Short mmCIF file of C-alpha atoms in Angstrom, two decimals:
data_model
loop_
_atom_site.label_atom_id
_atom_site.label_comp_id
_atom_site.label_asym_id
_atom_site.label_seq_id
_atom_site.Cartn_x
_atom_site.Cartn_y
_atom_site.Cartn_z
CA UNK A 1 0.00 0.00 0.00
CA UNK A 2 1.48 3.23 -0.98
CA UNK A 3 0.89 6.97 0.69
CA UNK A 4 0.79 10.06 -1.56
CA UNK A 5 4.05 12.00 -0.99
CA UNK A 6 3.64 15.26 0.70
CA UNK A 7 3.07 17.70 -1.56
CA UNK A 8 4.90 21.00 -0.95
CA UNK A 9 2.63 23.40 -1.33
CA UNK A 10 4.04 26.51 -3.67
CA UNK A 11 5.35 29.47 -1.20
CA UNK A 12 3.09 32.33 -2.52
CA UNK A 13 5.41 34.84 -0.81
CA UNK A 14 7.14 37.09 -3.62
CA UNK A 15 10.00 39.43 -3.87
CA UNK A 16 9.21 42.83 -3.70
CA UNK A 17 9.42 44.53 -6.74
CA UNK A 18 10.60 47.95 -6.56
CA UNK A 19 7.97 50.30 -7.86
CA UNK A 20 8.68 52.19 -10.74
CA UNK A 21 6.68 55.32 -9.34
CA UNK A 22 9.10 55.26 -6.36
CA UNK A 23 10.92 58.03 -7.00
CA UNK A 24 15.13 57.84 -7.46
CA UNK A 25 17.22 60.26 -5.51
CA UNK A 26 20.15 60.86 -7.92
CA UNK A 27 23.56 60.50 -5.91
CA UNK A 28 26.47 62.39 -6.62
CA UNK A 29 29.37 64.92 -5.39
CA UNK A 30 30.65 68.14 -5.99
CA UNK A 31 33.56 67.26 -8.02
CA UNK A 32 30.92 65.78 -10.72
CA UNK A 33 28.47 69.23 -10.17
CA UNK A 34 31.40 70.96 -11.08
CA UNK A 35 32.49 68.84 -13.99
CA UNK A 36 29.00 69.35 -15.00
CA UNK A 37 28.95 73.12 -14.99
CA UNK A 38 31.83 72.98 -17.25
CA UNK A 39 30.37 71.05 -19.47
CA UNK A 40 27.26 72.98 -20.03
CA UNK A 41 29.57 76.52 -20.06
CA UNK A 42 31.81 74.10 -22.94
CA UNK A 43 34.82 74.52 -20.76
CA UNK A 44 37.54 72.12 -20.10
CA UNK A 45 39.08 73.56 -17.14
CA UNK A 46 38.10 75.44 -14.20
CA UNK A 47 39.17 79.32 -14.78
CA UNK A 48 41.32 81.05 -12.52
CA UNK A 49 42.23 84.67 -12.22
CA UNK A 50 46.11 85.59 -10.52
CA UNK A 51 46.89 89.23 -9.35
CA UNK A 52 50.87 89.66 -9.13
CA UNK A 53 52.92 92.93 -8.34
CA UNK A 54 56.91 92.94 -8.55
CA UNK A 55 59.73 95.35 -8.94
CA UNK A 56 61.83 96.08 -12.06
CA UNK A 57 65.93 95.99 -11.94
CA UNK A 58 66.84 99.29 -13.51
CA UNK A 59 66.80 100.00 -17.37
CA UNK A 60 64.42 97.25 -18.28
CA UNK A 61 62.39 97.94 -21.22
CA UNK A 62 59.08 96.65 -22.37
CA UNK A 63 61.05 94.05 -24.94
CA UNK A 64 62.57 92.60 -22.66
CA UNK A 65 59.37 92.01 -20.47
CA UNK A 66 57.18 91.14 -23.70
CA UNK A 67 59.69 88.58 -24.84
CA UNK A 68 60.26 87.20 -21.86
CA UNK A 69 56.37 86.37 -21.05
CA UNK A 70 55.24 85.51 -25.42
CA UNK A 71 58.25 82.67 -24.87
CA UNK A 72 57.37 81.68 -21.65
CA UNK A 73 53.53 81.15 -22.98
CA UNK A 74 54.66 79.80 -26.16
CA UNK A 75 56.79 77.00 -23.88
CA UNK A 76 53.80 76.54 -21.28
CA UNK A 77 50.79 75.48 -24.65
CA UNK A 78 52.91 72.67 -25.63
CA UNK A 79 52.23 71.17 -22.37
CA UNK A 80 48.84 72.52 -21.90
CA UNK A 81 46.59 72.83 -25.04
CA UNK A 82 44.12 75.21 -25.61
CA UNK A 83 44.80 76.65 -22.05
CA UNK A 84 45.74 80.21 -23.01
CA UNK A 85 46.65 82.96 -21.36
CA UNK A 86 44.56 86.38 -20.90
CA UNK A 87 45.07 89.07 -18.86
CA UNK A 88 46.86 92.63 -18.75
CA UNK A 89 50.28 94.08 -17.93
CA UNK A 90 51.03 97.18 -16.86
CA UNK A 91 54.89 98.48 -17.01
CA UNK A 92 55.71 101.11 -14.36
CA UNK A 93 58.94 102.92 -14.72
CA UNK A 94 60.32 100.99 -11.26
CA UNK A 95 57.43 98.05 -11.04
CA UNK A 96 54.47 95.97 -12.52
CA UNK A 97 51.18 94.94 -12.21
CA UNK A 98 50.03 91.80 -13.90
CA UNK A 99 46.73 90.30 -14.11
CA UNK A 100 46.85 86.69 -15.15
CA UNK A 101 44.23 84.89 -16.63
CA UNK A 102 44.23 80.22 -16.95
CA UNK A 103 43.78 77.15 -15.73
CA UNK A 104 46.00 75.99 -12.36
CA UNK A 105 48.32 74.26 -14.03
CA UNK A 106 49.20 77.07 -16.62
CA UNK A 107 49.55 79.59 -13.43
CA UNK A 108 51.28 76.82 -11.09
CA UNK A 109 54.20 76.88 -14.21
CA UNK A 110 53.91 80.82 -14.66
CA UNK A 111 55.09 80.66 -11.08
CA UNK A 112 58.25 78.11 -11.53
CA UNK A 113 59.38 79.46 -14.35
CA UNK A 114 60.06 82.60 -12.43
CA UNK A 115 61.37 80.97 -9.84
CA UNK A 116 63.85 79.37 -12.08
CA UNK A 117 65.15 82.68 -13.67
CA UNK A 118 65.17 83.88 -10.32
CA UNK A 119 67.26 81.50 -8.66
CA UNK A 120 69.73 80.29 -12.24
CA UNK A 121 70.33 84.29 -13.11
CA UNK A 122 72.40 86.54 -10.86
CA UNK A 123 70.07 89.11 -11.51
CA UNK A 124 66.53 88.59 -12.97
CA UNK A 125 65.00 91.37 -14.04
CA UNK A 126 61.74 90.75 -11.97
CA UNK A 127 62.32 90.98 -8.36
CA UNK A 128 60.29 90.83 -5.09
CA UNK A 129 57.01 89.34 -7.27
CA UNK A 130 54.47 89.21 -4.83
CA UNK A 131 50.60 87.09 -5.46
CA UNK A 132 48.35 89.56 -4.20
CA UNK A 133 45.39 87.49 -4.27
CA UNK A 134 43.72 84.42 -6.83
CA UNK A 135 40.51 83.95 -8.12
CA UNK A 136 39.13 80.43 -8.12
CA UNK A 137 36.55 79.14 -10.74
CA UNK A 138 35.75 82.44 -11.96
CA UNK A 139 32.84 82.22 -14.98
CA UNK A 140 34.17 84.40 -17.27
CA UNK A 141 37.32 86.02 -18.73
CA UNK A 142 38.07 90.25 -18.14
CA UNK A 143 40.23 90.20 -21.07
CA UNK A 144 39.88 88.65 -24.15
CA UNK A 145 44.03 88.49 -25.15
CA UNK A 146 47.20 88.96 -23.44
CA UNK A 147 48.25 93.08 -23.36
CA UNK A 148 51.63 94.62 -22.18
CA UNK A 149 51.02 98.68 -21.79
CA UNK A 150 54.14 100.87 -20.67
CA UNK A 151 53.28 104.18 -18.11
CA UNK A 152 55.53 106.30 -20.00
CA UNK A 153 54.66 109.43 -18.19
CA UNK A 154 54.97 109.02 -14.35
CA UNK A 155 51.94 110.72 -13.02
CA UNK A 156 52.17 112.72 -9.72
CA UNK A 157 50.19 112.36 -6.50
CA UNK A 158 49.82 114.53 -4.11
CA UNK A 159 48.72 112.42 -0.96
CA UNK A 160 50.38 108.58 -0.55
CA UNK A 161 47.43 106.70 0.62
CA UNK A 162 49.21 104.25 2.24
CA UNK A 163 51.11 105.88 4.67
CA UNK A 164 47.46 107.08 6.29
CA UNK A 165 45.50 103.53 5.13
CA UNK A 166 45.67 100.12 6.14
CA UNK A 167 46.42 97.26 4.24
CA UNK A 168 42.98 96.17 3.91
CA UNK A 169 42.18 100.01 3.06
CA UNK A 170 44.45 100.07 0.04
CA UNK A 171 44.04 96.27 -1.07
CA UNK A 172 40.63 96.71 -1.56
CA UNK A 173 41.35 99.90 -3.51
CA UNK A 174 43.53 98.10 -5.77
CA UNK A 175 41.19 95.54 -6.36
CA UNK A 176 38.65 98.12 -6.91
CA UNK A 177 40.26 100.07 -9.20
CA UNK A 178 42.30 97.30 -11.10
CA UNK A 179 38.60 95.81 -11.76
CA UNK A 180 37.48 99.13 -13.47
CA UNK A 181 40.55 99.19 -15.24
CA UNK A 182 39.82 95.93 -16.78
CA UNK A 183 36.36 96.87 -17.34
CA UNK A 184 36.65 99.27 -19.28
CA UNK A 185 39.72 97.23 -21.52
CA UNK A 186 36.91 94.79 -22.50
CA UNK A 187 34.90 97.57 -23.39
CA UNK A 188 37.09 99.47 -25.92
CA UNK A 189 39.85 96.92 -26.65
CA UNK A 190 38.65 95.20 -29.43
CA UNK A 191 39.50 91.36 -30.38
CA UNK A 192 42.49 90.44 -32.37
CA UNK A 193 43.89 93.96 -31.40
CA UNK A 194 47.09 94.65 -30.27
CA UNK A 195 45.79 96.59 -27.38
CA UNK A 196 45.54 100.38 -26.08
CA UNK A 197 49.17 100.86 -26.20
CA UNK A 198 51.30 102.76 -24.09
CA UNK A 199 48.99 106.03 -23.60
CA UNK A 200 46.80 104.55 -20.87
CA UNK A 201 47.93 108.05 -18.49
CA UNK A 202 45.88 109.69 -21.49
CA UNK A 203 43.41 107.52 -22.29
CA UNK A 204 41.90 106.71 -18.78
CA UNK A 205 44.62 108.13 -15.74
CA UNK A 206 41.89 108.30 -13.47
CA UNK A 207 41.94 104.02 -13.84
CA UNK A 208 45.24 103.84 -13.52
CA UNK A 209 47.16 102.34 -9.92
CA UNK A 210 49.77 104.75 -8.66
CA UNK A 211 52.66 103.43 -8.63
CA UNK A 212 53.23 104.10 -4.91
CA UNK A 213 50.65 101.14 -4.11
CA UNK A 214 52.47 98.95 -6.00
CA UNK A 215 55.36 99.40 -4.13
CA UNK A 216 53.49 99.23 -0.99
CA UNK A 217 52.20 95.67 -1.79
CA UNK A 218 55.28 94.09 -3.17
CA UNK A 219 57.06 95.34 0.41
CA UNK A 220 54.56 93.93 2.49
CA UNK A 221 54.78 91.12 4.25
CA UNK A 222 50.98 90.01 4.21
CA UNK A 223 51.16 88.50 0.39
CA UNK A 224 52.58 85.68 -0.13
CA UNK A 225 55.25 85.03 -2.42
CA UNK A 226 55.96 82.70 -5.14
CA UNK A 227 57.77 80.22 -3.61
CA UNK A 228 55.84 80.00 -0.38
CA UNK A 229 52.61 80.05 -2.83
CA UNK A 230 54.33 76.71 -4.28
CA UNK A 231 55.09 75.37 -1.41
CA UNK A 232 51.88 75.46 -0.29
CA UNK A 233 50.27 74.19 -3.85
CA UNK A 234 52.79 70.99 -3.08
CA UNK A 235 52.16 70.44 0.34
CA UNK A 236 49.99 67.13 0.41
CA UNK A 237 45.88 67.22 1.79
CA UNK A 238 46.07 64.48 3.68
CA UNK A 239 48.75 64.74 6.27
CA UNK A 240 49.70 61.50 8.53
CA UNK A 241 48.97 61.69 12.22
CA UNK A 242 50.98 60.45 14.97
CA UNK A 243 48.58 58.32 16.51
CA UNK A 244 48.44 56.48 12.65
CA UNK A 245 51.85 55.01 13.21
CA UNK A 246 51.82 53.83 16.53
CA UNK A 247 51.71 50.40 17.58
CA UNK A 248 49.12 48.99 18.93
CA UNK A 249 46.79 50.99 17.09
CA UNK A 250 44.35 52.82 19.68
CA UNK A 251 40.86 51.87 20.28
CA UNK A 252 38.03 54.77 19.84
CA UNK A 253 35.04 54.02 21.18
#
């Protein structure tokens, strides 16, 4: 006599189905929000903006300094295509001001090569560069090419802001005024020129830095310069604690 087996019956239980009304939080970071931005702007790197200052040995002319800085960009494309440099230059009769405009790594090799010349030449013809201050991610370029404009003419002021200002008083006056400066470049420089030339003092001397605050910031000791600035670039995130090499390793509770 046989028994019927014991049948199993089927388990009616099923998987849960995830619904496809159930709404899907996208995940991401910053790193890929900015990648993103740049993509929709049709950029390829983030956009930086450097404000330098330095002093000039005596009888330097504006060859010199134009030759020096065509090669030096000529030399920095090969390794970085398509990153080109914009911004302005402005040759006092003892000093600069230079407004560079790249991506990181094109400023980051501005910076060596300087430091090269600076420490291979017995005397380089830029001295005491200071970085005033850098502009991260900026949207949009000021200037549209790279200009070099001599200040043939020294122009004469009667009261030296800095010696009654602080240095927060006259930085933010330079940045002021450099910004209207460059505003009004973009608006009467056209593209493909050669730029305004060496008659800013006529052109627009009320836009123009004295001289006197460029001295002032490439004395002081507030701005950092180049080779601390490197220093600091190279100096690694993610520094090792002591308590990482001890043995045994502790125990946090």
């Amino acid at each position: 006599m046989t028994f019927p087996g014991h049948i199993r019956k089927p388990n009616k239980r099923a998987f849960p189905v995830e619904s496809p009304l159930m709404p899907q939080i996208p995940r991401g970071n910053f790193l890929h929000l900015q990648e993103e931005k740049q993509r929709l702007q049709l950029k390829k790197f983030l956009l930086h903006r450097m404000f330098l200052v330095a002093e000039l040995t005596a009888n330097t002319g504006k060859k010199d300094i134009a030759d020096y800085y065509e090669q030096m960009f000529q030399s920095i494309l090969k390794h970085h295509l398509e990153e080109t440099v914009t911004g302005f230059l402005l040759v006092y009769p003892t000093s600069i001001l230079h407004i560079l405009e790249s991506s990181s790594g094109t400023l980051y090799r501005i910076l060596l090569d300087y430091l090269s010349h600076q420490k291979s030449e017995t005397e380089f013809f830029i001295q005491g560069m200071r970085i005033i201050i850098v502009s991260h991610n900026i949207p949009t370029r000021l200037f549209m090419q790279w200009h070099i404009s001599v200040i043939k003419v020294p122009v004469m002021y009667l009261d030296d802001v800095t010696q009654t200002q602080s240095v927060e008083e006259v930085i933010t006056e330079f940045l002021t005024q450099t910004h209207k400066l460059a505003l009004h470049l973009l608006k009467t420089v056209k593209v493909g020129a050669k730029g305004p030339g060496d008659n800013l003092h006529q052109l627009a001397p009320e836009l123009l830095i004295p001289e006197q605050i460029i001295k002032y910031l490439y004395k002081s000791e507030e701005f950092m310069d180049p080779e601390t600035f490197i220093n600091t670039y190279n100096k690694p995130i993610h520094v090792t604690l002591d308590s990482e090499v001890i043995w045994p390793a502790p125990t946090y509770f």
